[in-house]
Amino acid sequence: MSDCGFTIAVAVNNDEVLRNNLYRSPDILVRPELQILTRRGFASASLAHNSALDEASNDVVIFVHQDVYLPQGWFSALDRALAHLRRDGVDWGVLGCYGSRKGDTDGRGRVYTHGLDIHGTSIDCPEIVESLDEIVLIVRKSSGLRFDPSLPNFHLYGTDLCLAARARGLPSFAIPAFCVHNTDQLLTLPPEFYECYRYIKRKWARYLPICTSCITISRFDAELLRRKLHEAPPASWLARKRTAVRRAGDVADILAEIAGREDIAVRWEPVR
């Protein structure tokens, strides 16, 4: 197993989206040590990602969505984050581009999401968070962390992994590594999300309330109930989902839109 390269693992259900987003990331083509593993046809994200972990030839494994674009310099930002954590002697659990913690009004780290513009708080170095958004998750194969194969579907597996790391005394961090998530976020969450919500609530009851990037999982489900009061019926949700898919933009258009914006610059001196 290499200790200097990276492995990218991506669960794929749309090769066109993969080609137009992740595979356009410029640094992917100039890192010969980069291993890319794609996983198709799995029943859940956890099963797909554990399969990739088994095959990964590098210690640092980056799980990324197929509709994420990693701008030029992204891997250098990751290198700096890892150097920062090594310098401080941190035995970390999970890293990501966007994380949440109690008491914050916005997430840590900066992300562009199509349809929502820039969100998150600028950070200058890795910051401890309670959970990380699944758009990008970074783990060390040598840590022994695994995704829970009993967690169904494709939601909240990042939260589960961060809590598994926490239970082992391994903190998770958001890092200053800006990325583009080329998707439309629906105001209504699908039924499968709530199945994962209930699973996480039962499994990690000792850590409630649990702050995630889209909802707070709590003992009395206060935020869940508020969301459900404003959700549309299933037929309307499906119509909105189809509309959102049609609206999803080409990443080239997004890059032109955000070019030169100072609010997304990563202001972080390299660790010496």
PDB file of C-alpha atoms in Angstrom:
ATOM      1  CA  MET A   1       0.000   0.000   0.000  1.00  0.00           C
ATOM      2  CA  SER A   2       1.384   3.385  -1.027  1.00  0.00           C
ATOM      3  CA  ASP A   3       1.784   6.145   1.556  1.00  0.00           C
ATOM      4  CA  CYS A   4       2.267   8.997  -0.932  1.00  0.00           C
ATOM      5  CA  GLY A   5      -0.541   8.694  -3.476  1.00  0.00           C
ATOM      6  CA  PHE A   6      -4.300   9.058  -3.320  1.00  0.00           C
ATOM      7  CA  THR A   7      -7.167   6.809  -4.333  1.00  0.00           C
ATOM      8  CA  ILE A   8     -10.419   8.349  -5.588  1.00  0.00           C
ATOM      9  CA  ALA A   9     -13.531   6.224  -5.159  1.00  0.00           C
ATOM     10  CA  VAL A  10     -16.818   7.197  -6.795  1.00  0.00           C
ATOM     11  CA  ALA A  11     -20.198   5.480  -6.908  1.00  0.00           C
ATOM     12  CA  VAL A  12     -21.582   5.941 -10.423  1.00  0.00           C
ATOM     13  CA  ASN A  13     -25.098   5.728 -11.809  1.00  0.00           C
ATOM     14  CA  ASN A  14     -24.665   8.228 -14.662  1.00  0.00           C
ATOM     15  CA  ASP A  15     -21.509   8.129 -16.769  1.00  0.00           C
ATOM     16  CA  GLU A  16     -22.348  11.380 -18.545  1.00  0.00           C
ATOM     17  CA  VAL A  17     -22.489  13.220 -15.233  1.00  0.00           C
ATOM     18  CA  LEU A  18     -19.176  11.617 -14.251  1.00  0.00           C
ATOM     19  CA  ARG A  19     -17.502  12.708 -17.506  1.00  0.00           C
ATOM     20  CA  ASN A  20     -18.867  16.255 -17.332  1.00  0.00           C
ATOM     21  CA  ASN A  21     -17.917  16.889 -13.721  1.00  0.00           C
ATOM     22  CA  LEU A  22     -15.413  14.798 -11.764  1.00  0.00           C
ATOM     23  CA  TYR A  23     -13.478  13.716 -14.852  1.00  0.00           C
ATOM     24  CA  ARG A  24     -13.074  17.338 -15.907  1.00  0.00           C
ATOM     25  CA  SER A  25     -11.152  18.107 -12.706  1.00  0.00           C
ATOM     26  CA  PRO A  26      -7.799  19.307 -14.093  1.00  0.00           C
ATOM     27  CA  ASP A  27      -5.459  17.859 -11.473  1.00  0.00           C
ATOM     28  CA  ILE A  28      -6.750  14.320 -11.962  1.00  0.00           C
ATOM     29  CA  LEU A  29      -4.893  14.089 -15.280  1.00  0.00           C
ATOM     30  CA  VAL A  30      -1.538  15.296 -13.936  1.00  0.00           C
ATOM     31  CA  ARG A  31      -1.152  13.018 -10.910  1.00  0.00           C
ATOM     32  CA  PRO A  32       0.173   9.682 -12.218  1.00  0.00           C
ATOM     33  CA  GLU A  33       0.062   8.189  -8.737  1.00  0.00           C
ATOM     34  CA  LEU A  34      -3.710   8.766  -8.515  1.00  0.00           C
ATOM     35  CA  GLN A  35      -5.823   5.590  -8.497  1.00  0.00           C
ATOM     36  CA  ILE A  36      -9.460   5.986  -9.576  1.00  0.00           C
ATOM     37  CA  LEU A  37     -12.013   3.339  -8.623  1.00  0.00           C
ATOM     38  CA  THR A  38     -15.610   3.433  -9.889  1.00  0.00           C
ATOM     39  CA  ARG A  39     -18.405   1.411  -8.364  1.00  0.00           C
ATOM     40  CA  ARG A  40     -21.687   0.637 -10.118  1.00  0.00           C
ATOM     41  CA  GLY A  41     -24.806  -1.324  -9.237  1.00  0.00           C
ATOM     42  CA  PHE A  42     -24.461  -1.399  -5.440  1.00  0.00           C
ATOM     43  CA  ALA A  43     -27.555  -1.239  -3.237  1.00  0.00           C
ATOM     44  CA  SER A  44     -26.068   1.365  -0.904  1.00  0.00           C
ATOM     45  CA  ALA A  45     -23.227   3.831  -0.684  1.00  0.00           C
ATOM     46  CA  SER A  46     -21.723   1.906   2.219  1.00  0.00           C
ATOM     47  CA  LEU A  47     -21.440  -1.316   0.224  1.00  0.00           C
ATOM     48  CA  ALA A  48     -19.955   0.517  -2.765  1.00  0.00           C
ATOM     49  CA  HIS A  49     -17.423   2.394  -0.658  1.00  0.00           C
ATOM     50  CA  ASN A  50     -16.334  -0.625   1.370  1.00  0.00           C
ATOM     51  CA  SER A  51     -15.692  -2.446  -1.895  1.00  0.00           C
ATOM     52  CA  ALA A  52     -13.473   0.440  -3.012  1.00  0.00           C
ATOM     53  CA  LEU A  53     -11.667   0.481   0.337  1.00  0.00           C
ATOM     54  CA  ASP A  54     -10.813  -3.187  -0.127  1.00  0.00           C
ATOM     55  CA  GLU A  55      -9.272  -2.476  -3.542  1.00  0.00           C
ATOM     56  CA  ALA A  56      -7.538   0.821  -2.752  1.00  0.00           C
ATOM     57  CA  SER A  57      -3.767   0.692  -3.204  1.00  0.00           C
ATOM     58  CA  ASN A  58      -3.136   3.979  -1.367  1.00  0.00           C
ATOM     59  CA  ASP A  59      -3.665   4.770   2.291  1.00  0.00           C
ATOM     60  CA  VAL A  60      -5.555   8.037   1.719  1.00  0.00           C
ATOM     61  CA  VAL A  61      -8.883   7.315   0.010  1.00  0.00           C
ATOM     62  CA  ILE A  62     -11.092  10.135  -1.295  1.00  0.00           C
ATOM     63  CA  PHE A  63     -14.786   9.287  -1.676  1.00  0.00           C
ATOM     64  CA  VAL A  64     -16.378  11.834  -3.984  1.00  0.00           C
ATOM     65  CA  HIS A  65     -19.712  12.282  -5.731  1.00  0.00           C
ATOM     66  CA  GLN A  66     -19.822  11.842  -9.504  1.00  0.00           C
ATOM     67  CA  ASP A  67     -21.234  15.384  -9.879  1.00  0.00           C
ATOM     68  CA  VAL A  68     -18.399  17.115  -8.000  1.00  0.00           C
ATOM     69  CA  TYR A  69     -15.703  19.148  -9.766  1.00  0.00           C
ATOM     70  CA  LEU A  70     -12.340  19.547  -8.019  1.00  0.00           C
ATOM     71  CA  PRO A  71     -10.765  22.858  -9.154  1.00  0.00           C
ATOM     72  CA  GLN A  72      -7.108  23.270 -10.046  1.00  0.00           C
ATOM     73  CA  GLY A  73      -5.014  23.144  -6.889  1.00  0.00           C
ATOM     74  CA  TRP A  74      -7.484  20.993  -4.964  1.00  0.00           C
ATOM     75  CA  PHE A  75      -4.995  18.183  -4.329  1.00  0.00           C
ATOM     76  CA  SER A  76      -2.405  20.731  -3.196  1.00  0.00           C
ATOM     77  CA  ALA A  77      -4.954  21.990  -0.668  1.00  0.00           C
ATOM     78  CA  LEU A  78      -5.418  18.413   0.540  1.00  0.00           C
ATOM     79  CA  ASP A  79      -1.629  17.964   0.755  1.00  0.00           C
ATOM     80  CA  ARG A  80      -1.420  21.090   2.930  1.00  0.00           C
ATOM     81  CA  ALA A  81      -4.234  19.907   5.184  1.00  0.00           C
ATOM     82  CA  LEU A  82      -2.549  16.554   5.704  1.00  0.00           C
ATOM     83  CA  ALA A  83       0.777  18.266   6.422  1.00  0.00           C
ATOM     84  CA  HIS A  84      -0.946  20.535   8.943  1.00  0.00           C
ATOM     85  CA  LEU A  85      -2.460  17.567  10.780  1.00  0.00           C
ATOM     86  CA  ARG A  86       0.853  15.659  10.742  1.00  0.00           C
ATOM     87  CA  ARG A  87       2.688  18.692  12.107  1.00  0.00           C
ATOM     88  CA  ASP A  88       0.199  18.893  14.997  1.00  0.00           C
ATOM     89  CA  GLY A  89       0.371  15.142  15.600  1.00  0.00           C
ATOM     90  CA  VAL A  90      -3.368  14.672  15.016  1.00  0.00           C
ATOM     91  CA  ASP A  91      -4.683  11.127  14.632  1.00  0.00           C
ATOM     92  CA  TRP A  92      -7.689  12.077  12.509  1.00  0.00           C
ATOM     93  CA  GLY A  93     -10.734  10.113  11.464  1.00  0.00           C
ATOM     94  CA  VAL A  94     -12.487  11.688   8.456  1.00  0.00           C
ATOM     95  CA  LEU A  95     -11.785  14.822   6.390  1.00  0.00           C
ATOM     96  CA  GLY A  96     -14.131  16.662   4.041  1.00  0.00           C
ATOM     97  CA  CYS A  97     -14.789  19.919   2.225  1.00  0.00           C
ATOM     98  CA  TYR A  98     -17.904  20.919   4.170  1.00  0.00           C
ATOM     99  CA  GLY A  99     -18.784  20.028   7.752  1.00  0.00           C
ATOM    100  CA  SER A 100     -21.219  20.883  10.526  1.00  0.00           C
ATOM    101  CA  ARG A 101     -21.030  21.299  14.269  1.00  0.00           C
ATOM    102  CA  LYS A 102     -23.335  22.425  17.070  1.00  0.00           C
ATOM    103  CA  GLY A 103     -23.661  26.162  17.533  1.00  0.00           C
ATOM    104  CA  ASP A 104     -22.736  27.114  13.958  1.00  0.00           C
ATOM    105  CA  THR A 105     -25.253  28.958  11.823  1.00  0.00           C
ATOM    106  CA  ASP A 106     -23.465  27.789   8.677  1.00  0.00           C
ATOM    107  CA  GLY A 107     -21.161  24.916   7.804  1.00  0.00           C
ATOM    108  CA  ARG A 108     -17.383  24.976   7.941  1.00  0.00           C
ATOM    109  CA  GLY A 109     -15.572  25.108   4.615  1.00  0.00           C
ATOM    110  CA  ARG A 110     -16.727  26.582   1.297  1.00  0.00           C
ATOM    111  CA  VAL A 111     -18.676  24.787  -1.439  1.00  0.00           C
ATOM    112  CA  TYR A 112     -20.511  25.942  -4.546  1.00  0.00           C
ATOM    113  CA  THR A 113     -23.755  24.042  -5.053  1.00  0.00           C
ATOM    114  CA  HIS A 114     -25.652  24.554  -8.303  1.00  0.00           C
ATOM    115  CA  GLY A 115     -28.937  26.264  -7.469  1.00  0.00           C
ATOM    116  CA  LEU A 116     -27.748  27.460  -4.052  1.00  0.00           C
ATOM    117  CA  ASP A 117     -24.605  29.467  -4.904  1.00  0.00           C
ATOM    118  CA  ILE A 118     -21.702  29.585  -2.416  1.00  0.00           C
ATOM    119  CA  HIS A 119     -22.393  28.326   1.082  1.00  0.00           C
ATOM    120  CA  GLY A 120     -20.306  27.619   4.149  1.00  0.00           C
ATOM    121  CA  THR A 121     -17.755  29.563   6.176  1.00  0.00           C
ATOM    122  CA  SER A 122     -14.204  30.224   4.994  1.00  0.00           C
ATOM    123  CA  ILE A 123     -11.555  28.431   7.037  1.00  0.00           C
ATOM    124  CA  ASP A 124      -7.775  28.798   6.962  1.00  0.00           C
ATOM    125  CA  CYS A 125      -6.805  25.381   8.343  1.00  0.00           C
ATOM    126  CA  PRO A 126      -8.517  22.101   9.275  1.00  0.00           C
ATOM    127  CA  GLU A 127     -11.336  22.643  11.792  1.00  0.00           C
ATOM    128  CA  ILE A 128     -13.011  19.983  13.917  1.00  0.00           C
ATOM    129  CA  VAL A 129     -16.608  19.212  12.955  1.00  0.00           C
ATOM    130  CA  GLU A 130     -19.252  16.797  14.135  1.00  0.00           C
ATOM    131  CA  SER A 131     -20.240  15.535  10.690  1.00  0.00           C
ATOM    132  CA  LEU A 132     -19.245  15.989   7.038  1.00  0.00           C
ATOM    133  CA  ASP A 133     -21.268  16.291   3.877  1.00  0.00           C
ATOM    134  CA  GLU A 134     -20.931  13.267   1.614  1.00  0.00           C
ATOM    135  CA  ILE A 135     -19.852  15.265  -1.456  1.00  0.00           C
ATOM    136  CA  VAL A 136     -16.239  14.583  -0.403  1.00  0.00           C
ATOM    137  CA  LEU A 137     -15.079  12.242   2.377  1.00  0.00           C
ATOM    138  CA  ILE A 138     -11.420  11.379   2.993  1.00  0.00           C
ATOM    139  CA  VAL A 139     -10.239   8.491   5.159  1.00  0.00           C
ATOM    140  CA  ARG A 140      -7.056   6.554   5.802  1.00  0.00           C
ATOM    141  CA  LYS A 141      -7.331   2.891   4.956  1.00  0.00           C
ATOM    142  CA  SER A 142      -4.885   2.188   7.793  1.00  0.00           C
ATOM    143  CA  SER A 143      -7.312   3.711  10.332  1.00  0.00           C
ATOM    144  CA  GLY A 144      -9.572   0.672  10.011  1.00  0.00           C
ATOM    145  CA  LEU A 145     -12.680   2.839   9.587  1.00  0.00           C
ATOM    146  CA  ARG A 146     -15.383   1.193   7.478  1.00  0.00           C
ATOM    147  CA  PHE A 147     -18.807   2.234   6.251  1.00  0.00           C
ATOM    148  CA  ASP A 148     -21.716   0.526   7.994  1.00  0.00           C
ATOM    149  CA  PRO A 149     -23.017  -2.148   5.574  1.00  0.00           C
ATOM    150  CA  SER A 150     -26.390  -2.125   7.370  1.00  0.00           C
ATOM    151  CA  LEU A 151     -27.013   1.559   6.637  1.00  0.00           C
ATOM    152  CA  PRO A 152     -29.402   1.506   3.654  1.00  0.00           C
ATOM    153  CA  ASN A 153     -29.546   3.703   0.566  1.00  0.00           C
ATOM    154  CA  PHE A 154     -27.290   6.680  -0.166  1.00  0.00           C
ATOM    155  CA  HIS A 155     -27.863   9.176   2.640  1.00  0.00           C
ATOM    156  CA  LEU A 156     -26.121  10.175   5.905  1.00  0.00           C
ATOM    157  CA  TYR A 157     -23.276   7.695   5.472  1.00  0.00           C
ATOM    158  CA  GLY A 158     -20.823  10.545   6.043  1.00  0.00           C
ATOM    159  CA  THR A 159     -22.483  11.384   9.347  1.00  0.00           C
ATOM    160  CA  ASP A 160     -22.371   7.725  10.349  1.00  0.00           C
ATOM    161  CA  LEU A 161     -18.675   7.444   9.462  1.00  0.00           C
ATOM    162  CA  CYS A 162     -17.784  10.583  11.438  1.00  0.00           C
ATOM    163  CA  LEU A 163     -19.657   9.249  14.469  1.00  0.00           C
ATOM    164  CA  ALA A 164     -17.894   5.892  14.128  1.00  0.00           C
ATOM    165  CA  ALA A 165     -14.579   7.769  14.135  1.00  0.00           C
ATOM    166  CA  ARG A 166     -15.686   9.811  17.148  1.00  0.00           C
ATOM    167  CA  ALA A 167     -16.544   6.621  19.049  1.00  0.00           C
ATOM    168  CA  ARG A 168     -12.918   5.550  18.510  1.00  0.00           C
ATOM    169  CA  GLY A 169     -11.503   8.888  19.645  1.00  0.00           C
ATOM    170  CA  LEU A 170     -10.666  10.067  16.115  1.00  0.00           C
ATOM    171  CA  PRO A 171     -11.786  13.651  15.354  1.00  0.00           C
ATOM    172  CA  SER A 172     -13.118  14.655  11.952  1.00  0.00           C
ATOM    173  CA  PHE A 173     -12.191  17.884  10.169  1.00  0.00           C
ATOM    174  CA  ALA A 174     -13.430  20.207   7.460  1.00  0.00           C
ATOM    175  CA  ILE A 175     -10.486  21.369   5.360  1.00  0.00           C
ATOM    176  CA  PRO A 176     -10.046  24.465   3.147  1.00  0.00           C
ATOM    177  CA  ALA A 177     -10.404  22.684  -0.202  1.00  0.00           C
ATOM    178  CA  PHE A 178     -13.119  24.435  -2.219  1.00  0.00           C
ATOM    179  CA  CYS A 179     -15.110  22.293  -4.662  1.00  0.00           C
ATOM    180  CA  VAL A 180     -18.102  22.594  -6.980  1.00  0.00           C
ATOM    181  CA  HIS A 181     -21.168  20.398  -6.472  1.00  0.00           C
ATOM    182  CA  ASN A 182     -22.998  20.514  -9.800  1.00  0.00           C
ATOM    183  CA  THR A 183     -26.474  19.503  -8.715  1.00  0.00           C
ATOM    184  CA  ASP A 184     -29.784  21.020  -7.652  1.00  0.00           C
ATOM    185  CA  GLN A 185     -30.645  20.620  -3.998  1.00  0.00           C
ATOM    186  CA  LEU A 186     -34.305  19.764  -3.471  1.00  0.00           C
ATOM    187  CA  LEU A 187     -36.170  21.373  -0.592  1.00  0.00           C
ATOM    188  CA  THR A 188     -38.012  18.099  -0.118  1.00  0.00           C
ATOM    189  CA  LEU A 189     -35.953  15.138   1.005  1.00  0.00           C
ATOM    190  CA  PRO A 190     -36.844  11.710  -0.443  1.00  0.00           C
ATOM    191  CA  PRO A 191     -38.412   8.980   1.732  1.00  0.00           C
ATOM    192  CA  GLU A 192     -35.129   7.041   1.698  1.00  0.00           C
ATOM    193  CA  PHE A 193     -33.458   9.903   3.547  1.00  0.00           C
ATOM    194  CA  TYR A 194     -35.799   9.513   6.504  1.00  0.00           C
ATOM    195  CA  GLU A 195     -35.121   5.780   6.618  1.00  0.00           C
ATOM    196  CA  CYS A 196     -31.437   6.641   7.052  1.00  0.00           C
ATOM    197  CA  TYR A 197     -32.345   9.347   9.584  1.00  0.00           C
ATOM    198  CA  ARG A 198     -34.147   6.810  11.779  1.00  0.00           C
ATOM    199  CA  TYR A 199     -31.250   4.366  11.475  1.00  0.00           C
ATOM    200  CA  ILE A 200     -28.692   6.971  12.582  1.00  0.00           C
ATOM    201  CA  LYS A 201     -30.941   8.125  15.424  1.00  0.00           C
ATOM    202  CA  ARG A 202     -31.214   4.586  16.824  1.00  0.00           C
ATOM    203  CA  LYS A 203     -27.575   3.692  16.326  1.00  0.00           C
ATOM    204  CA  TRP A 204     -26.066   6.874  17.771  1.00  0.00           C
ATOM    205  CA  ALA A 205     -28.692   7.785  20.401  1.00  0.00           C
ATOM    206  CA  ARG A 206     -25.927   8.567  22.906  1.00  0.00           C
ATOM    207  CA  TYR A 207     -24.705  11.448  20.728  1.00  0.00           C
ATOM    208  CA  LEU A 208     -28.068  13.151  20.122  1.00  0.00           C
ATOM    209  CA  PRO A 209     -28.622  15.823  18.947  1.00  0.00           C
ATOM    210  CA  ILE A 210     -26.481  15.215  15.855  1.00  0.00           C
ATOM    211  CA  CYS A 211     -25.820  18.159  13.552  1.00  0.00           C
ATOM    212  CA  THR A 212     -25.594  17.289   9.843  1.00  0.00           C
ATOM    213  CA  SER A 213     -25.280  19.456   6.729  1.00  0.00           C
ATOM    214  CA  CYS A 214     -29.015  19.297   5.994  1.00  0.00           C
ATOM    215  CA  ILE A 215     -30.828  18.525   9.262  1.00  0.00           C
ATOM    216  CA  THR A 216     -30.312  18.112  12.998  1.00  0.00           C
ATOM    217  CA  ILE A 217     -31.120  14.594  14.206  1.00  0.00           C
ATOM    218  CA  SER A 218     -32.690  14.997  17.649  1.00  0.00           C
ATOM    219  CA  ARG A 219     -34.474  12.957  20.261  1.00  0.00           C
ATOM    220  CA  PHE A 220     -37.868  14.577  19.610  1.00  0.00           C
ATOM    221  CA  ASP A 221     -37.379  15.145  15.857  1.00  0.00           C
ATOM    222  CA  ALA A 222     -38.125  18.880  16.086  1.00  0.00           C
ATOM    223  CA  GLU A 223     -36.438  19.853  12.812  1.00  0.00           C
ATOM    224  CA  LEU A 224     -37.713  16.775  11.009  1.00  0.00           C
ATOM    225  CA  LEU A 225     -41.292  17.658  11.937  1.00  0.00           C
ATOM    226  CA  ARG A 226     -40.806  21.260  10.809  1.00  0.00           C
ATOM    227  CA  ARG A 227     -39.520  20.066   7.443  1.00  0.00           C
ATOM    228  CA  LYS A 228     -42.381  17.627   6.937  1.00  0.00           C
ATOM    229  CA  LEU A 229     -44.943  20.382   7.557  1.00  0.00           C
ATOM    230  CA  HIS A 230     -43.576  22.222   4.526  1.00  0.00           C
ATOM    231  CA  GLU A 231     -42.930  19.281   2.230  1.00  0.00           C
ATOM    232  CA  ALA A 232     -44.929  18.691  -0.917  1.00  0.00           C
ATOM    233  CA  PRO A 233     -46.804  15.407  -1.572  1.00  0.00           C
ATOM    234  CA  PRO A 234     -44.873  12.659  -3.390  1.00  0.00           C
ATOM    235  CA  ALA A 235     -46.280  13.432  -6.869  1.00  0.00           C
ATOM    236  CA  SER A 236     -45.182  17.048  -6.563  1.00  0.00           C
ATOM    237  CA  TRP A 237     -41.764  15.958  -5.288  1.00  0.00           C
ATOM    238  CA  LEU A 238     -41.248  13.750  -8.335  1.00  0.00           C
ATOM    239  CA  ALA A 239     -42.170  16.595 -10.667  1.00  0.00           C
ATOM    240  CA  ARG A 240     -39.732  18.904  -8.902  1.00  0.00           C
ATOM    241  CA  LYS A 241     -37.037  16.253  -9.059  1.00  0.00           C
ATOM    242  CA  ARG A 242     -37.438  15.943 -12.832  1.00  0.00           C
ATOM    243  CA  THR A 243     -37.291  19.732 -13.152  1.00  0.00           C
ATOM    244  CA  ALA A 244     -34.145  19.869 -11.027  1.00  0.00           C
ATOM    245  CA  VAL A 245     -32.431  17.279 -13.211  1.00  0.00           C
ATOM    246  CA  ARG A 246     -33.281  19.306 -16.324  1.00  0.00           C
ATOM    247  CA  ARG A 247     -31.895  22.465 -14.715  1.00  0.00           C
ATOM    248  CA  ALA A 248     -28.547  20.972 -13.700  1.00  0.00           C
ATOM    249  CA  GLY A 249     -25.878  23.009 -15.459  1.00  0.00           C
ATOM    250  CA  ASP A 250     -22.681  22.164 -17.279  1.00  0.00           C
ATOM    251  CA  VAL A 251     -19.747  22.624 -14.946  1.00  0.00           C
ATOM    252  CA  ALA A 252     -18.101  24.905 -17.532  1.00  0.00           C
ATOM    253  CA  ASP A 253     -20.988  27.363 -17.143  1.00  0.00           C
ATOM    254  CA  ILE A 254     -20.608  27.277 -13.378  1.00  0.00           C
ATOM    255  CA  LEU A 255     -16.870  27.920 -13.558  1.00  0.00           C
ATOM    256  CA  ALA A 256     -17.479  30.927 -15.789  1.00  0.00           C
ATOM    257  CA  GLU A 257     -20.095  32.198 -13.354  1.00  0.00           C
ATOM    258  CA  ILE A 258     -17.831  32.042 -10.294  1.00  0.00           C
ATOM    259  CA  ALA A 259     -14.568  33.051 -12.003  1.00  0.00           C
ATOM    260  CA  GLY A 260     -12.771  35.777 -10.095  1.00  0.00           C
ATOM    261  CA  ARG A 261     -15.023  35.699  -7.045  1.00  0.00           C
ATOM    262  CA  GLU A 262     -12.940  36.606  -4.027  1.00  0.00           C
ATOM    263  CA  ASP A 263     -15.357  34.993  -1.588  1.00  0.00           C
ATOM    264  CA  ILE A 264     -14.286  31.504  -2.687  1.00  0.00           C
ATOM    265  CA  ALA A 265     -10.536  32.038  -2.608  1.00  0.00           C
ATOM    266  CA  VAL A 266      -8.619  29.781  -0.235  1.00  0.00           C
ATOM    267  CA  ARG A 267      -6.528  32.082   1.923  1.00  0.00           C
ATOM    268  CA  TRP A 268      -4.086  29.717   3.575  1.00  0.00           C
ATOM    269  CA  GLU A 269      -0.310  29.896   3.731  1.00  0.00           C
ATOM    270  CA  PRO A 270       1.454  26.588   2.998  1.00  0.00           C
ATOM    271  CA  VAL A 271       2.695  24.691   6.037  1.00  0.00           C
ATOM    272  CA  ARG A 272       6.495  24.840   6.175  1.00  0.00           C
TER     273      ARG A 272
END
